Amino acid sequence: MGTIMTEQTQATDPKKPVPSQTENKPDIIRVEGMNKWYGDFHVLKDLNLNVRQGERIVICGPSGSGKSTFIRCINRLEEHQQGKIIVDNIELTDDIRNIDTVRREVGMVFQHFNLFPHLTVLENCCLSPIWVRKTPRKAAEEAAMEYLERVKIPDQANKFPGQLSGGQQQRVAIARALCMKPKIMLFDEPTSALDPEMIKEVLDVMIELAGSGMTMICVTHEMGFAKTVADRVIFMDGGEIVEEAPPHEFFTNPQEPRTQKFLEQILQH
Amino acid sequence: MKKQTVDSRPAGPKPWYDPRIRSIFFQFIAIALVFWGGWTLVDNTLSNMESRGISTGFGFLDETAGFGIIMSLVPYDATMTYGRTFLVGLMNTLLVSAMGIVAATILGFIIGVARLSSNWLVAKLALVYIEVIRNIPLLLQIFFWYFAVLGSLPSPRQSVEVADSFFLNNRGLYLPEPMPQEGFGLVWGAVIAAIVVVIGLRAWAKKRQLATGQIFPTFKVGVAILVILPTVGYLAAGAPLEWEFPALKGFNFGGGITIIPELAALWIALSLYTASFIAEIVRSGILSVSKGQTEAAKALGIPNSLTLRLVVIPQAMRVIIPPLTSQYLNLTKNSSLATAIGYPDLVAVFMGTTLNQTGQAVEVVAITMAVYLTISLAISLFMNIYNRAAAIKER
């Protein structure tokens, strides 16, 4: 678990991105009355969420609460059975053209990196720009090198994923997603599979990305990250959104008993 | 005073407890046993053959064979030598093996992928195919195709015929044979030109993709070129091709190309049987690629067909190749079951008839075994080279 920053350090932290000014921005994601079942099991219950362009959302909650399933619905890695999900003005339905369009605009970073082991780091980054965006290879490689520099591993470009550490692999995965120039980035527990000393290098990259104005939805247990970066924190339990608040309010004055209990448990140490 | 030598090493164990000495001792015994066994075999055989007056050596290969073979890829008749029968048998074995490997691979990949289909009916059909075919002995399947299916076809006089040029009966499938006339060289030239053009086109398309990112439909255009250029050449040369049609002469057909039922039965049985094993290998190979890989590709907006081609298959191949190689070897060796239905493969012609007529058991068996060993090693070598190229670099 990351360290919890006090109010003072947070205020003076040079890394803290400027709070995003998104009040007047249009919604880029709209989720309305969304329900999902696995067979008889009701995983997601009547979810509603609007995300404005440039907003940074952190979703937390106990395991099995449906948070990963929820963000996987946003790029249709999971199907929802009821309600609407509209991403960048495109509704996710069974139409595969819509799904492919949305996926091109939504980048995703997985808990277990999911890099392609048979391709080098650079090829991992270039695969989709070349085959999906039809970028010339040279331009794609140049862009990829730029992003690899941004995640601070340009020197590993010609290695294979198996030759890198977990933290390096996750940063490559972030660079790979960014190479598609997405409008939205989804993070599914990006630091949960990492050794403690590697968590920071990945969080630093994510904080830097937040500072650049990217719309981000992040499922994470890193409460320090949530305090630093999030515009809103969402607490899920049992497939429902229990509480939704700005981080300051969320951590100092949670309204719901379930949230209070969760925070007590994770903030004790 | 006695001078004491100081040995810093711990006292060695008794020789019969020393693992190094033991291992050398047992290796020595093993080698001695092998040599003794080999020498006994050779000595025994030689003295037995001498006492029965059997000549040794490979001189019999130059003697006249005196028997006919129902199918040969090289010109053959009964006046030719046993050496020639060897060649005919070898060619027939290689023919049915190569045809079987190609068909089994294509069918196996299709069924293996179908087994994983999200379409319930397709997946279950593939499952039933695999479970039925791979659990019935191959010899039984060969008999089934030869006697039950092909054997129940009508006699030559009642042949099933299509357009007076294709005939199917219990003696085989008869097809018209193309007879190139003068000027056909132009068509061959056009075929070669088309291949060269397509190779050039591929290189150009790849270069253009690297430079501009545009993807050229190489496959479709390539196929079009391969069809159109030779057709133009054929017409330009004045259609220099005549067909020799099979015709009923007496009790059987003559002329044209004949596919004998023995070849067809063996080929079908070998292909179907091996395909069921290859399908399982392909399925396990694809399943060995973790679900995260396809999810990552999906999340990057890569469509399904490209995901299979760029992400899944390259990773599945390294799991598929080694067991696929042994299936190829099995198919080649199983082709020797040809003997049971009289397809003239190496075992039937050479180890059967030739051996019976000459009595040169040692030589014939040795040659045949050496041939199968060579074919198998060649297939292994080729597949290992491919496997090395497909391997993933981890460190």
PDB file of C-alpha atoms in Angstrom, chain A residues 72 75 77 100 103-104 106-108 110 113-119 124 127-128 130-132 134-138 160 162-163 176-177 180, chain B residues 209-215 290-304 306 309-312 314-315 318 392-395:
ATOM      1  CA  ARG A  72     -13.565  -3.488 -18.855  1.00  0.00           C
ATOM      2  CA  ASN A  75     -13.933  -0.724 -23.996  1.00  0.00           C
ATOM      3  CA  LEU A  77     -13.812  -6.376 -23.144  1.00  0.00           C
ATOM      4  CA  ASP A 100     -13.353  -1.162 -32.940  1.00  0.00           C
ATOM      5  CA  ARG A 103     -11.190   0.672 -28.736  1.00  0.00           C
ATOM      6  CA  ARG A 104      -8.939   2.775 -30.935  1.00  0.00           C
ATOM      7  CA  VAL A 106      -9.491   4.081 -25.440  1.00  0.00           C
ATOM      8  CA  GLY A 107      -6.138   2.827 -24.209  1.00  0.00           C
ATOM      9  CA  MET A 108      -5.930   0.180 -21.533  1.00  0.00           C
ATOM     10  CA  PHE A 110      -3.618  -4.328 -17.470  1.00  0.00           C
ATOM     11  CA  PHE A 113       0.978  -6.009 -18.522  1.00  0.00           C
ATOM     12  CA  ASN A 114      -0.013  -8.391 -21.363  1.00  0.00           C
ATOM     13  CA  LEU A 115       2.883  -7.346 -23.575  1.00  0.00           C
ATOM     14  CA  PHE A 116       3.388  -9.476 -26.689  1.00  0.00           C
ATOM     15  CA  PRO A 117       6.374 -11.693 -25.766  1.00  0.00           C
ATOM     16  CA  HIS A 118       7.328 -12.520 -29.358  1.00  0.00           C
ATOM     17  CA  LEU A 119       7.835  -8.867 -30.290  1.00  0.00           C
ATOM     18  CA  ASN A 124       4.934  -3.937 -29.259  1.00  0.00           C
ATOM     19  CA  LEU A 127       2.028  -2.992 -33.888  1.00  0.00           C
ATOM     20  CA  SER A 128      -1.303  -1.256 -33.592  1.00  0.00           C
ATOM     21  CA  ILE A 130       1.034   0.309 -38.162  1.00  0.00           C
ATOM     22  CA  TRP A 131      -1.794  -2.205 -38.683  1.00  0.00           C
ATOM     23  CA  VAL A 132      -4.775  -0.271 -37.361  1.00  0.00           C
ATOM     24  CA  LYS A 134      -1.875   2.606 -40.950  1.00  0.00           C
ATOM     25  CA  THR A 135       0.973   4.852 -39.868  1.00  0.00           C
ATOM     26  CA  PRO A 136       4.202   4.545 -41.884  1.00  0.00           C
ATOM     27  CA  ARG A 137       6.656   2.383 -39.943  1.00  0.00           C
ATOM     28  CA  LYS A 138       9.253   5.132 -39.636  1.00  0.00           C
ATOM     29  CA  PHE A 160      12.044  -8.422 -25.574  1.00  0.00           C
ATOM     30  CA  GLY A 162      10.831 -11.170 -21.047  1.00  0.00           C
ATOM     31  CA  GLN A 163      14.142  -9.366 -20.548  1.00  0.00           C
ATOM     32  CA  ARG A 176       2.130   0.986 -26.030  1.00  0.00           C
ATOM     33  CA  ALA A 177      -1.331   2.238 -25.163  1.00  0.00           C
ATOM     34  CA  MET A 180      -2.469   4.876 -30.351  1.00  0.00           C
TER      35      MET A 180
ATOM     36  CA  GLN B 209       3.736   0.017 -46.174  1.00  0.00           C
ATOM     37  CA  LEU B 210       6.933   0.860 -44.316  1.00  0.00           C
ATOM     38  CA  ALA B 211       7.110   4.206 -46.067  1.00  0.00           C
ATOM     39  CA  THR B 212       3.509   5.392 -46.216  1.00  0.00           C
ATOM     40  CA  GLY B 213       1.584   3.003 -43.986  1.00  0.00           C
ATOM     41  CA  GLN B 214      -0.858   2.025 -46.713  1.00  0.00           C
ATOM     42  CA  ILE B 215      -1.604  -1.698 -46.797  1.00  0.00           C
ATOM     43  CA  SER B 290      -2.975 -16.573 -22.561  1.00  0.00           C
ATOM     44  CA  LYS B 291      -6.289 -14.768 -22.786  1.00  0.00           C
ATOM     45  CA  GLY B 292      -4.519 -11.565 -21.770  1.00  0.00           C
ATOM     46  CA  GLN B 293      -2.785 -11.515 -25.148  1.00  0.00           C
ATOM     47  CA  THR B 294      -6.033 -11.365 -27.124  1.00  0.00           C
ATOM     48  CA  GLU B 295      -7.455  -8.860 -24.635  1.00  0.00           C
ATOM     49  CA  ALA B 296      -4.427  -6.614 -25.034  1.00  0.00           C
ATOM     50  CA  ALA B 297      -4.782  -6.800 -28.817  1.00  0.00           C
ATOM     51  CA  LYS B 298      -8.506  -6.036 -28.577  1.00  0.00           C
ATOM     52  CA  ALA B 299      -7.844  -3.091 -26.293  1.00  0.00           C
ATOM     53  CA  LEU B 300      -5.467  -1.709 -28.935  1.00  0.00           C
ATOM     54  CA  GLY B 301      -8.287  -1.864 -31.492  1.00  0.00           C
ATOM     55  CA  ILE B 302      -6.747  -4.704 -33.505  1.00  0.00           C
ATOM     56  CA  PRO B 303      -9.522  -6.660 -35.272  1.00  0.00           C
ATOM     57  CA  ASN B 304      -9.936 -10.398 -34.576  1.00  0.00           C
ATOM     58  CA  LEU B 306      -5.314  -9.652 -37.422  1.00  0.00           C
ATOM     59  CA  ARG B 309      -2.366 -13.647 -37.396  1.00  0.00           C
ATOM     60  CA  LEU B 310      -0.100 -11.170 -35.590  1.00  0.00           C
ATOM     61  CA  VAL B 311      -0.418 -12.196 -31.958  1.00  0.00           C
ATOM     62  CA  VAL B 312      -1.906 -15.655 -31.386  1.00  0.00           C
ATOM     63  CA  PRO B 314       3.107 -16.738 -33.848  1.00  0.00           C
ATOM     64  CA  GLN B 315       3.001 -17.628 -30.157  1.00  0.00           C
ATOM     65  CA  ARG B 318       6.259 -22.719 -30.858  1.00  0.00           C
ATOM     66  CA  ILE B 392      10.699 -16.639 -28.648  1.00  0.00           C
ATOM     67  CA  LYS B 393      13.672 -14.885 -27.155  1.00  0.00           C
ATOM     68  CA  GLU B 394      13.221 -14.669 -23.393  1.00  0.00           C
ATOM     69  CA  ARG B 395      16.590 -13.494 -22.118  1.00  0.00           C
TER      70      ARG B 395
END
